[in-house]
């Protein structure tokens, strides 16, 4: 038996090169417009991956040189762990780090870690042209709310959603096109541009989920597709049946299934 997720069961991510180009374009457009780029991001891996790409873009003069703030105490702590154990990076990443000016990562001049509340509040004094990476990843709490409250009304600014937005979260409400949202008790108009890039997600996309099952298609007795919205789960179930010929089902809410061993 196989129990698997299906968050992106009905769609594929952008390729790594494609997502980088999309990211580059969003940064350039937002900075050229004189706005703020807000990125709600999870503290582990997502924040560090974004920082790595932004650092490379700036060093290669591919995007404007602007302040970059990591406004999340947890993400800052996790980033320190990444810096401490850089010997575990993938070979291509380790080579880039070795070729950097000081042989370190996450230490470019524009980067600022705002750990304290006072440092976080001071971000507003840096003008509009800046990049802010803050938690939480779905905008359901954390410091990103303060930045969204301040910048969502600005048509020159951009909110970049770089991870899955669960149904019911503020991030999903904005992603679905809301024109006004409630943030910390206030009604906030959404005039900023809303962009989505799925390629940074830690969840496998549809093709890779099918590929994952393919390795055991000849021996698996039944596949239970869970942890996804209904349309995503059902789409993946159909793909598994059609492409691999496996017995796949998507259990409904509160449904109980007895497994025979």
PDB file of C-alpha atoms in Angstrom:
ATOM      1  CA  UNK A   1       0.000   0.000   0.000  1.00  0.00           C
ATOM      2  CA  UNK A   2       1.138   3.515  -0.746  1.00  0.00           C
ATOM      3  CA  UNK A   3      -0.129   6.653   0.983  1.00  0.00           C
ATOM      4  CA  UNK A   4       0.941   9.808  -0.865  1.00  0.00           C
ATOM      5  CA  UNK A   5       0.324  13.540  -1.103  1.00  0.00           C
ATOM      6  CA  UNK A   6      -1.234  15.388  -4.032  1.00  0.00           C
ATOM      7  CA  UNK A   7      -0.818  19.114  -3.356  1.00  0.00           C
ATOM      8  CA  UNK A   8       0.297  19.718  -6.957  1.00  0.00           C
ATOM      9  CA  UNK A   9      -1.305  16.588  -8.384  1.00  0.00           C
ATOM     10  CA  UNK A  10      -3.000  18.511 -11.200  1.00  0.00           C
ATOM     11  CA  UNK A  11      -0.181  20.783 -12.402  1.00  0.00           C
ATOM     12  CA  UNK A  12       3.547  21.001 -12.982  1.00  0.00           C
ATOM     13  CA  UNK A  13       6.124  23.463 -11.683  1.00  0.00           C
ATOM     14  CA  UNK A  14       8.244  25.699 -13.847  1.00  0.00           C
ATOM     15  CA  UNK A  15      11.675  24.311 -14.640  1.00  0.00           C
ATOM     16  CA  UNK A  16      14.516  25.682 -12.498  1.00  0.00           C
ATOM     17  CA  UNK A  17      15.804  27.913 -15.303  1.00  0.00           C
ATOM     18  CA  UNK A  18      12.292  29.142 -16.065  1.00  0.00           C
ATOM     19  CA  UNK A  19      11.440  29.969 -12.466  1.00  0.00           C
ATOM     20  CA  UNK A  20      14.697  31.946 -12.144  1.00  0.00           C
ATOM     21  CA  UNK A  21      13.838  33.991 -15.220  1.00  0.00           C
ATOM     22  CA  UNK A  22      10.327  34.649 -13.906  1.00  0.00           C
ATOM     23  CA  UNK A  23      11.764  35.722 -10.567  1.00  0.00           C
ATOM     24  CA  UNK A  24      14.281  37.968 -12.299  1.00  0.00           C
ATOM     25  CA  UNK A  25      11.544  39.640 -14.341  1.00  0.00           C
ATOM     26  CA  UNK A  26       9.352  40.245 -11.297  1.00  0.00           C
ATOM     27  CA  UNK A  27      12.222  41.863  -9.386  1.00  0.00           C
ATOM     28  CA  UNK A  28      13.225  44.086 -12.309  1.00  0.00           C
ATOM     29  CA  UNK A  29       9.665  45.193 -13.049  1.00  0.00           C
ATOM     30  CA  UNK A  30       8.913  45.978  -9.408  1.00  0.00           C
ATOM     31  CA  UNK A  31      12.150  47.873  -8.779  1.00  0.00           C
ATOM     32  CA  UNK A  32      11.848  49.809 -12.032  1.00  0.00           C
ATOM     33  CA  UNK A  33       8.353  50.832 -10.972  1.00  0.00           C
ATOM     34  CA  UNK A  34       9.716  52.042  -7.643  1.00  0.00           C
ATOM     35  CA  UNK A  35       7.801  49.504  -5.570  1.00  0.00           C
ATOM     36  CA  UNK A  36       8.437  46.946  -2.843  1.00  0.00           C
ATOM     37  CA  UNK A  37       8.644  43.231  -3.552  1.00  0.00           C
ATOM     38  CA  UNK A  38       7.093  41.241  -0.700  1.00  0.00           C
ATOM     39  CA  UNK A  39       7.772  37.499  -0.530  1.00  0.00           C
ATOM     40  CA  UNK A  40       5.984  35.448   2.136  1.00  0.00           C
ATOM     41  CA  UNK A  41       8.331  32.507   2.634  1.00  0.00           C
ATOM     42  CA  UNK A  42       8.773  29.497   4.848  1.00  0.00           C
ATOM     43  CA  UNK A  43      11.794  29.724   7.123  1.00  0.00           C
ATOM     44  CA  UNK A  44      13.443  26.418   6.227  1.00  0.00           C
ATOM     45  CA  UNK A  45      14.878  26.019   2.715  1.00  0.00           C
ATOM     46  CA  UNK A  46      12.478  28.367   0.887  1.00  0.00           C
ATOM     47  CA  UNK A  47      14.010  31.553   2.312  1.00  0.00           C
ATOM     48  CA  UNK A  48      17.559  30.311   1.744  1.00  0.00           C
ATOM     49  CA  UNK A  49      16.837  29.212  -1.816  1.00  0.00           C
ATOM     50  CA  UNK A  50      15.385  32.613  -2.666  1.00  0.00           C
ATOM     51  CA  UNK A  51      18.335  34.411  -1.066  1.00  0.00           C
ATOM     52  CA  UNK A  52      20.812  32.276  -3.007  1.00  0.00           C
ATOM     53  CA  UNK A  53      19.210  33.170  -6.326  1.00  0.00           C
ATOM     54  CA  UNK A  54      18.819  36.861  -5.497  1.00  0.00           C
ATOM     55  CA  UNK A  55      22.471  37.031  -4.432  1.00  0.00           C
ATOM     56  CA  UNK A  56      23.596  35.459  -7.722  1.00  0.00           C
ATOM     57  CA  UNK A  57      21.399  37.817  -9.755  1.00  0.00           C
ATOM     58  CA  UNK A  58      22.870  40.867  -8.063  1.00  0.00           C
ATOM     59  CA  UNK A  59      26.447  39.659  -8.374  1.00  0.00           C
ATOM     60  CA  UNK A  60      25.867  39.067 -12.089  1.00  0.00           C
ATOM     61  CA  UNK A  61      24.231  42.518 -12.513  1.00  0.00           C
ATOM     62  CA  UNK A  62      20.990  40.890 -13.687  1.00  0.00           C
ATOM     63  CA  UNK A  63      18.735  42.852 -11.322  1.00  0.00           C
ATOM     64  CA  UNK A  64      18.950  46.298  -9.682  1.00  0.00           C
ATOM     65  CA  UNK A  65      21.035  46.633  -6.515  1.00  0.00           C
ATOM     66  CA  UNK A  66      18.470  47.247  -3.766  1.00  0.00           C
ATOM     67  CA  UNK A  67      18.193  46.409  -0.054  1.00  0.00           C
ATOM     68  CA  UNK A  68      17.112  42.832   0.705  1.00  0.00           C
ATOM     69  CA  UNK A  69      15.588  42.169   4.110  1.00  0.00           C
ATOM     70  CA  UNK A  70      15.049  38.815   5.793  1.00  0.00           C
ATOM     71  CA  UNK A  71      12.404  39.793   8.342  1.00  0.00           C
ATOM     72  CA  UNK A  72      11.862  36.548  10.215  1.00  0.00           C
ATOM     73  CA  UNK A  73      13.713  35.559  13.415  1.00  0.00           C
ATOM     74  CA  UNK A  74      13.321  31.854  12.666  1.00  0.00           C
ATOM     75  CA  UNK A  75      14.507  32.204   9.055  1.00  0.00           C
ATOM     76  CA  UNK A  76      17.528  34.156  10.294  1.00  0.00           C
ATOM     77  CA  UNK A  77      18.430  31.373  12.749  1.00  0.00           C
ATOM     78  CA  UNK A  78      17.999  28.721  10.061  1.00  0.00           C
ATOM     79  CA  UNK A  79      20.121  30.715   7.608  1.00  0.00           C
ATOM     80  CA  UNK A  80      22.945  30.743  10.151  1.00  0.00           C
ATOM     81  CA  UNK A  81      22.785  26.943  10.204  1.00  0.00           C
ATOM     82  CA  UNK A  82      23.078  26.876   6.406  1.00  0.00           C
ATOM     83  CA  UNK A  83      26.122  29.154   6.582  1.00  0.00           C
ATOM     84  CA  UNK A  84      27.748  26.997   9.250  1.00  0.00           C
ATOM     85  CA  UNK A  85      27.375  23.709   7.370  1.00  0.00           C
ATOM     86  CA  UNK A  86      28.024  24.783   3.789  1.00  0.00           C
ATOM     87  CA  UNK A  87      30.067  21.600   3.218  1.00  0.00           C
ATOM     88  CA  UNK A  88      26.769  19.780   2.772  1.00  0.00           C
ATOM     89  CA  UNK A  89      25.659  21.898  -0.212  1.00  0.00           C
ATOM     90  CA  UNK A  90      25.227  20.290  -3.600  1.00  0.00           C
ATOM     91  CA  UNK A  91      28.381  20.318  -5.708  1.00  0.00           C
ATOM     92  CA  UNK A  92      27.242  23.087  -8.061  1.00  0.00           C
ATOM     93  CA  UNK A  93      26.198  25.312  -5.146  1.00  0.00           C
ATOM     94  CA  UNK A  94      29.424  24.612  -3.244  1.00  0.00           C
ATOM     95  CA  UNK A  95      31.430  25.622  -6.319  1.00  0.00           C
ATOM     96  CA  UNK A  96      29.575  28.934  -6.592  1.00  0.00           C
ATOM     97  CA  UNK A  97      30.242  29.612  -2.911  1.00  0.00           C
ATOM     98  CA  UNK A  98      33.970  28.865  -3.331  1.00  0.00           C
ATOM     99  CA  UNK A  99      34.147  31.247  -6.281  1.00  0.00           C
ATOM    100  CA  UNK A 100      32.491  34.105  -4.373  1.00  0.00           C
ATOM    101  CA  UNK A 101      34.585  37.055  -3.237  1.00  0.00           C
ATOM    102  CA  UNK A 102      34.870  35.942   0.389  1.00  0.00           C
ATOM    103  CA  UNK A 103      34.009  32.263   0.048  1.00  0.00           C
ATOM    104  CA  UNK A 104      30.802  32.632   2.027  1.00  0.00           C
ATOM    105  CA  UNK A 105      27.096  32.535   1.281  1.00  0.00           C
ATOM    106  CA  UNK A 106      24.210  34.814   2.341  1.00  0.00           C
ATOM    107  CA  UNK A 107      26.580  37.680   3.037  1.00  0.00           C
ATOM    108  CA  UNK A 108      26.193  40.144   0.163  1.00  0.00           C
ATOM    109  CA  UNK A 109      26.261  43.891   1.025  1.00  0.00           C
ATOM    110  CA  UNK A 110      22.575  44.543   0.308  1.00  0.00           C
ATOM    111  CA  UNK A 111      21.366  41.784   2.651  1.00  0.00           C
ATOM    112  CA  UNK A 112      20.073  42.771   6.074  1.00  0.00           C
ATOM    113  CA  UNK A 113      18.751  40.446   8.767  1.00  0.00           C
ATOM    114  CA  UNK A 114      16.139  42.187  10.921  1.00  0.00           C
ATOM    115  CA  UNK A 115      15.845  39.998  13.999  1.00  0.00           C
ATOM    116  CA  UNK A 116      14.422  42.442  16.530  1.00  0.00           C
ATOM    117  CA  UNK A 117      11.057  44.178  16.443  1.00  0.00           C
ATOM    118  CA  UNK A 118      12.778  47.573  16.251  1.00  0.00           C
ATOM    119  CA  UNK A 119      14.833  46.485  13.222  1.00  0.00           C
ATOM    120  CA  UNK A 120      11.702  45.147  11.571  1.00  0.00           C
ATOM    121  CA  UNK A 121       9.823  48.414  12.037  1.00  0.00           C
ATOM    122  CA  UNK A 122      12.801  50.363  10.639  1.00  0.00           C
ATOM    123  CA  UNK A 123      12.386  48.663   7.231  1.00  0.00           C
ATOM    124  CA  UNK A 124       9.742  51.252   6.312  1.00  0.00           C
ATOM    125  CA  UNK A 125      12.413  53.977   6.470  1.00  0.00           C
ATOM    126  CA  UNK A 126      14.375  52.466   3.572  1.00  0.00           C
ATOM    127  CA  UNK A 127      12.044  53.803   0.907  1.00  0.00           C
ATOM    128  CA  UNK A 128       9.915  51.747  -1.429  1.00  0.00           C
ATOM    129  CA  UNK A 129      12.540  50.067  -3.650  1.00  0.00           C
ATOM    130  CA  UNK A 130      13.411  46.973  -1.643  1.00  0.00           C
ATOM    131  CA  UNK A 131      12.862  43.229  -1.357  1.00  0.00           C
ATOM    132  CA  UNK A 132      11.344  41.859   1.857  1.00  0.00           C
ATOM    133  CA  UNK A 133      11.289  38.139   2.627  1.00  0.00           C
ATOM    134  CA  UNK A 134       9.230  37.388   5.728  1.00  0.00           C
ATOM    135  CA  UNK A 135       7.116  34.704   7.363  1.00  0.00           C
ATOM    136  CA  UNK A 136       4.696  33.211   7.300  1.00  0.00           C
ATOM    137  CA  UNK A 137       4.631  31.503   3.919  1.00  0.00           C
ATOM    138  CA  UNK A 138       0.837  31.634   3.602  1.00  0.00           C
ATOM    139  CA  UNK A 139       0.394  35.073   5.214  1.00  0.00           C
ATOM    140  CA  UNK A 140      -1.590  33.557   8.084  1.00  0.00           C
ATOM    141  CA  UNK A 141       0.575  35.278  10.695  1.00  0.00           C
ATOM    142  CA  UNK A 142       4.057  36.665  11.235  1.00  0.00           C
ATOM    143  CA  UNK A 143       5.784  39.839  10.130  1.00  0.00           C
ATOM    144  CA  UNK A 144       4.746  39.591   6.482  1.00  0.00           C
ATOM    145  CA  UNK A 145       1.343  40.933   7.544  1.00  0.00           C
ATOM    146  CA  UNK A 146       2.834  44.313   8.432  1.00  0.00           C
ATOM    147  CA  UNK A 147       4.485  44.593   5.018  1.00  0.00           C
ATOM    148  CA  UNK A 148       1.327  43.513   3.214  1.00  0.00           C
ATOM    149  CA  UNK A 149      -0.725  46.025   5.147  1.00  0.00           C
ATOM    150  CA  UNK A 150       1.703  48.787   4.161  1.00  0.00           C
ATOM    151  CA  UNK A 151       2.304  47.819   0.528  1.00  0.00           C
ATOM    152  CA  UNK A 152      -0.699  45.956  -0.870  1.00  0.00           C
ATOM    153  CA  UNK A 153      -2.454  49.297  -1.588  1.00  0.00           C
ATOM    154  CA  UNK A 154       0.527  50.356  -3.747  1.00  0.00           C
ATOM    155  CA  UNK A 155       0.054  49.503  -7.467  1.00  0.00           C
ATOM    156  CA  UNK A 156       3.827  49.708  -7.981  1.00  0.00           C
ATOM    157  CA  UNK A 157       4.542  46.971  -5.434  1.00  0.00           C
ATOM    158  CA  UNK A 158       4.328  43.203  -5.896  1.00  0.00           C
ATOM    159  CA  UNK A 159       3.383  40.290  -3.663  1.00  0.00           C
ATOM    160  CA  UNK A 160       5.189  37.170  -4.856  1.00  0.00           C
ATOM    161  CA  UNK A 161       3.677  33.883  -3.683  1.00  0.00           C
ATOM    162  CA  UNK A 162       6.491  31.343  -3.876  1.00  0.00           C
ATOM    163  CA  UNK A 163       4.784  28.434  -2.149  1.00  0.00           C
ATOM    164  CA  UNK A 164       1.481  26.612  -1.844  1.00  0.00           C
ATOM    165  CA  UNK A 165      -1.335  28.703  -0.396  1.00  0.00           C
ATOM    166  CA  UNK A 166      -3.836  26.572   1.511  1.00  0.00           C
ATOM    167  CA  UNK A 167      -7.542  27.219   1.194  1.00  0.00           C
ATOM    168  CA  UNK A 168      -8.722  29.713   3.799  1.00  0.00           C
ATOM    169  CA  UNK A 169      -5.357  31.396   4.355  1.00  0.00           C
ATOM    170  CA  UNK A 170      -4.846  35.072   3.601  1.00  0.00           C
ATOM    171  CA  UNK A 171      -2.322  34.139   0.930  1.00  0.00           C
ATOM    172  CA  UNK A 172      -4.901  32.025  -0.891  1.00  0.00           C
ATOM    173  CA  UNK A 173      -7.579  34.699  -0.585  1.00  0.00           C
ATOM    174  CA  UNK A 174      -5.219  37.211  -2.208  1.00  0.00           C
ATOM    175  CA  UNK A 175      -4.083  34.666  -4.808  1.00  0.00           C
ATOM    176  CA  UNK A 176      -7.719  34.053  -5.769  1.00  0.00           C
ATOM    177  CA  UNK A 177      -8.149  37.718  -6.660  1.00  0.00           C
ATOM    178  CA  UNK A 178      -9.576  39.484  -3.607  1.00  0.00           C
ATOM    179  CA  UNK A 179      -9.723  43.259  -4.052  1.00  0.00           C
ATOM    180  CA  UNK A 180      -9.868  43.953  -0.315  1.00  0.00           C
ATOM    181  CA  UNK A 181      -8.585  41.906   2.642  1.00  0.00           C
ATOM    182  CA  UNK A 182      -8.669  42.188   6.422  1.00  0.00           C
ATOM    183  CA  UNK A 183      -5.236  42.509   7.990  1.00  0.00           C
ATOM    184  CA  UNK A 184      -4.876  43.071  11.735  1.00  0.00           C
ATOM    185  CA  UNK A 185      -8.441  44.336  11.970  1.00  0.00           C
ATOM    186  CA  UNK A 186      -8.204  46.777   9.072  1.00  0.00           C
ATOM    187  CA  UNK A 187      -9.680  46.685   5.588  1.00  0.00           C
ATOM    188  CA  UNK A 188      -6.767  46.837   3.130  1.00  0.00           C
ATOM    189  CA  UNK A 189      -7.251  47.415  -0.612  1.00  0.00           C
ATOM    190  CA  UNK A 190      -5.249  45.101  -2.888  1.00  0.00           C
ATOM    191  CA  UNK A 191      -3.814  47.208  -5.695  1.00  0.00           C
ATOM    192  CA  UNK A 192      -0.338  45.637  -5.796  1.00  0.00           C
ATOM    193  CA  UNK A 193       0.530  43.086  -8.467  1.00  0.00           C
ATOM    194  CA  UNK A 194       0.104  39.476  -7.355  1.00  0.00           C
ATOM    195  CA  UNK A 195       2.538  36.939  -8.821  1.00  0.00           C
ATOM    196  CA  UNK A 196       2.864  33.189  -8.271  1.00  0.00           C
ATOM    197  CA  UNK A 197       5.880  30.954  -8.860  1.00  0.00           C
ATOM    198  CA  UNK A 198       5.415  27.282  -7.950  1.00  0.00           C
ATOM    199  CA  UNK A 199       8.907  26.117  -8.894  1.00  0.00           C
ATOM    200  CA  UNK A 200      10.305  26.849  -5.422  1.00  0.00           C
ATOM    201  CA  UNK A 201       7.832  24.535  -3.712  1.00  0.00           C
ATOM    202  CA  UNK A 202       9.048  21.572  -1.706  1.00  0.00           C
ATOM    203  CA  UNK A 203       6.092  19.533  -2.987  1.00  0.00           C
ATOM    204  CA  UNK A 204       6.556  17.384  -6.080  1.00  0.00           C
ATOM    205  CA  UNK A 205       4.520  18.371  -9.126  1.00  0.00           C
ATOM    206  CA  UNK A 206       2.143  16.111 -11.055  1.00  0.00           C
ATOM    207  CA  UNK A 207       4.713  14.510 -13.371  1.00  0.00           C
ATOM    208  CA  UNK A 208       7.113  13.768 -10.530  1.00  0.00           C
ATOM    209  CA  UNK A 209       4.355  12.301  -8.362  1.00  0.00           C
ATOM    210  CA  UNK A 210       3.484   9.901 -11.169  1.00  0.00           C
ATOM    211  CA  UNK A 211       7.174   9.137 -11.601  1.00  0.00           C
ATOM    212  CA  UNK A 212       7.419   8.384  -7.887  1.00  0.00           C
ATOM    213  CA  UNK A 213       4.658   5.760  -8.122  1.00  0.00           C
ATOM    214  CA  UNK A 214       6.038   4.319 -11.357  1.00  0.00           C
ATOM    215  CA  UNK A 215       8.980   2.732  -9.538  1.00  0.00           C
ATOM    216  CA  UNK A 216       6.620   0.520  -7.543  1.00  0.00           C
ATOM    217  CA  UNK A 217       3.698   0.217  -9.990  1.00  0.00           C
ATOM    218  CA  UNK A 218       4.259  -3.525 -10.482  1.00  0.00           C
ATOM    219  CA  UNK A 219       4.088  -4.385  -6.799  1.00  0.00           C
ATOM    220  CA  UNK A 220       1.849  -1.789  -5.124  1.00  0.00           C
ATOM    221  CA  UNK A 221      -1.572  -3.142  -4.147  1.00  0.00           C
ATOM    222  CA  UNK A 222      -3.397   0.173  -3.766  1.00  0.00           C
ATOM    223  CA  UNK A 223      -2.470   3.867  -3.779  1.00  0.00           C
ATOM    224  CA  UNK A 224      -4.236   6.291  -1.447  1.00  0.00           C
ATOM    225  CA  UNK A 225      -4.002   9.868  -2.708  1.00  0.00           C
ATOM    226  CA  UNK A 226      -4.362  12.385   0.130  1.00  0.00           C
ATOM    227  CA  UNK A 227      -3.224  15.832   1.313  1.00  0.00           C
ATOM    228  CA  UNK A 228      -4.487  17.820  -1.638  1.00  0.00           C
ATOM    229  CA  UNK A 229      -7.523  19.768  -2.739  1.00  0.00           C
ATOM    230  CA  UNK A 230     -10.261  17.594  -4.236  1.00  0.00           C
ATOM    231  CA  UNK A 231      -9.628  18.489  -7.880  1.00  0.00           C
ATOM    232  CA  UNK A 232      -5.889  17.968  -7.458  1.00  0.00           C
ATOM    233  CA  UNK A 233      -6.310  14.578  -5.772  1.00  0.00           C
ATOM    234  CA  UNK A 234      -8.851  13.291  -8.295  1.00  0.00           C
ATOM    235  CA  UNK A 235      -6.740  14.456 -11.237  1.00  0.00           C
ATOM    236  CA  UNK A 236      -3.726  12.576  -9.879  1.00  0.00           C
ATOM    237  CA  UNK A 237      -5.823   9.463  -9.225  1.00  0.00           C
ATOM    238  CA  UNK A 238      -6.924   9.441 -12.855  1.00  0.00           C
ATOM    239  CA  UNK A 239      -3.352   9.913 -14.095  1.00  0.00           C
ATOM    240  CA  UNK A 240      -2.119   7.015 -11.974  1.00  0.00           C
ATOM    241  CA  UNK A 241      -4.886   4.778 -13.284  1.00  0.00           C
ATOM    242  CA  UNK A 242      -4.444   5.801 -16.923  1.00  0.00           C
ATOM    243  CA  UNK A 243      -0.646   5.966 -17.111  1.00  0.00           C
ATOM    244  CA  UNK A 244       0.392   3.199 -14.732  1.00  0.00           C
ATOM    245  CA  UNK A 245      -2.681   1.002 -14.423  1.00  0.00           C
ATOM    246  CA  UNK A 246      -2.543   1.025 -10.628  1.00  0.00           C
ATOM    247  CA  UNK A 247      -5.498   0.907  -8.269  1.00  0.00           C
ATOM    248  CA  UNK A 248      -5.602   4.485  -6.982  1.00  0.00           C
ATOM    249  CA  UNK A 249      -8.271   6.173  -4.856  1.00  0.00           C
ATOM    250  CA  UNK A 250      -8.756   9.527  -3.143  1.00  0.00           C
ATOM    251  CA  UNK A 251     -10.499   8.950   0.213  1.00  0.00           C
ATOM    252  CA  UNK A 252     -13.203  11.473   1.037  1.00  0.00           C
ATOM    253  CA  UNK A 253     -13.555  13.485   4.266  1.00  0.00           C
ATOM    254  CA  UNK A 254     -14.094  11.245   7.305  1.00  0.00           C
ATOM    255  CA  UNK A 255     -13.946   8.147   5.102  1.00  0.00           C
ATOM    256  CA  UNK A 256     -12.495   5.067   6.786  1.00  0.00           C
ATOM    257  CA  UNK A 257     -10.761   2.305   4.828  1.00  0.00           C
ATOM    258  CA  UNK A 258      -9.786  -1.043   6.289  1.00  0.00           C
ATOM    259  CA  UNK A 259      -6.548  -2.389   4.856  1.00  0.00           C
ATOM    260  CA  UNK A 260      -6.185  -6.118   4.371  1.00  0.00           C
ATOM    261  CA  UNK A 261      -2.680  -7.394   5.064  1.00  0.00           C
TER     262      UNK A 261
END
